[in-house]
Short mmCIF file of C-alpha atoms in Angstrom, two decimals:
data_model
loop_
_atom_site.label_atom_id
_atom_site.label_comp_id
_atom_site.label_asym_id
_atom_site.label_seq_id
_atom_site.Cartn_x
_atom_site.Cartn_y
_atom_site.Cartn_z
CA UNK A 1 24.60 -4.43 -20.88
CA UNK A 2 27.54 -4.24 -23.20
CA UNK A 3 28.37 -2.34 -26.38
CA UNK A 4 31.71 -3.27 -27.92
CA UNK A 5 31.68 -2.60 -31.68
CA UNK A 6 33.97 -5.48 -32.66
CA UNK A 7 36.07 -8.38 -31.36
CA UNK A 8 39.09 -6.16 -30.72
CA UNK A 9 37.01 -4.22 -28.15
CA UNK A 10 35.59 -7.29 -26.36
CA UNK A 11 34.79 -7.47 -22.64
CA UNK A 12 35.73 -10.20 -20.19
CA UNK A 13 33.21 -10.32 -17.35
CA UNK A 14 33.94 -12.03 -14.02
CA UNK A 15 30.88 -13.82 -12.59
CA UNK A 16 30.21 -15.66 -9.35
CA UNK A 17 29.57 -19.33 -9.97
CA UNK A 18 28.74 -22.63 -8.31
CA UNK A 19 31.07 -24.05 -5.65
CA UNK A 20 34.60 -24.88 -6.94
CA UNK A 21 33.99 -23.15 -10.30
CA UNK A 22 34.43 -19.72 -11.82
CA UNK A 23 33.50 -18.12 -15.10
CA UNK A 24 34.86 -15.24 -17.13
CA UNK A 25 32.75 -15.08 -20.29
CA UNK A 26 33.81 -12.92 -23.20
CA UNK A 27 31.24 -10.74 -24.99
CA UNK A 28 31.29 -8.24 -27.83
CA UNK A 29 28.73 -6.53 -30.00
CA UNK A 30 25.56 -5.05 -28.55
CA UNK A 31 23.53 -6.90 -25.93
CA UNK A 32 23.10 -7.88 -22.32
CA UNK A 33 24.08 -10.71 -20.01
CA UNK A 34 22.50 -11.70 -16.72
CA UNK A 35 22.77 -14.63 -14.34
CA UNK A 36 21.16 -16.09 -11.25
CA UNK A 37 22.96 -18.08 -8.55
CA UNK A 38 21.09 -20.18 -6.00
CA UNK A 39 22.57 -22.03 -3.03
CA UNK A 40 20.35 -24.24 -0.90
CA UNK A 41 21.33 -26.39 2.06
CA UNK A 42 18.94 -29.30 2.55
CA UNK A 43 20.64 -30.29 5.82
CA UNK A 44 24.21 -30.35 7.17
CA UNK A 45 25.23 -33.09 4.69
CA UNK A 46 23.44 -32.11 1.47
CA UNK A 47 23.60 -28.81 -0.36
CA UNK A 48 23.27 -27.75 -3.96
CA UNK A 49 24.22 -24.83 -6.15
CA UNK A 50 22.53 -23.73 -9.34
CA UNK A 51 23.55 -21.14 -11.91
CA UNK A 52 21.50 -20.00 -14.87
CA UNK A 53 23.09 -17.41 -17.18
CA UNK A 54 21.93 -15.94 -20.45
CA UNK A 55 23.49 -13.68 -23.06
CA UNK A 56 21.14 -11.88 -25.44
CA UNK A 57 22.59 -10.04 -28.44
CA UNK A 58 20.68 -7.04 -29.82
CA UNK A 59 22.75 -6.55 -32.97
CA UNK A 60 22.07 -8.07 -36.41
CA UNK A 61 23.90 -11.39 -35.95
CA UNK A 62 22.18 -14.66 -36.91
CA UNK A 63 24.44 -17.00 -34.94
CA UNK A 64 26.78 -17.07 -31.95
CA UNK A 65 30.26 -18.63 -32.07
CA UNK A 66 31.33 -20.96 -34.90
CA UNK A 67 32.14 -24.55 -35.86
CA UNK A 68 31.14 -27.14 -33.22
CA UNK A 69 30.01 -24.47 -30.74
CA UNK A 70 27.81 -22.52 -33.16
CA UNK A 71 24.35 -21.54 -31.88
CA UNK A 72 21.70 -20.36 -34.33
CA UNK A 73 19.98 -17.26 -33.02
CA UNK A 74 20.83 -14.36 -30.74
CA UNK A 75 20.44 -16.00 -27.33
CA UNK A 76 22.91 -18.21 -25.45
CA UNK A 77 21.88 -19.94 -22.21
CA UNK A 78 24.26 -21.62 -19.73
CA UNK A 79 23.16 -23.91 -16.91
CA UNK A 80 25.25 -25.40 -14.08
CA UNK A 81 24.21 -27.59 -11.19
CA UNK A 82 26.34 -28.93 -8.35
CA UNK A 83 25.25 -31.25 -5.56
CA UNK A 84 27.51 -31.72 -2.54
CA UNK A 85 27.12 -34.70 -0.24
CA UNK A 86 29.36 -34.71 2.84
CA UNK A 87 30.25 -38.06 4.37
#
């Protein structure tokens, strides 16, 4: 959960991510953010990583971000998938 009244009081949150990636999302306002990481090895040559993250704002905003990245509503969902195949 986060509660930063305005942009000047924003939070940067480090999160674990899929292999070879990282994320440090920025949040402000009132809301919560959660994520789920899954790693599964099919065998010694194939493995995959999955990340599902969601930010839910509880304040009175009608959209998230602006311009080309604008999302209508109070919920932002991120999805990442990585498949590794060793030769």
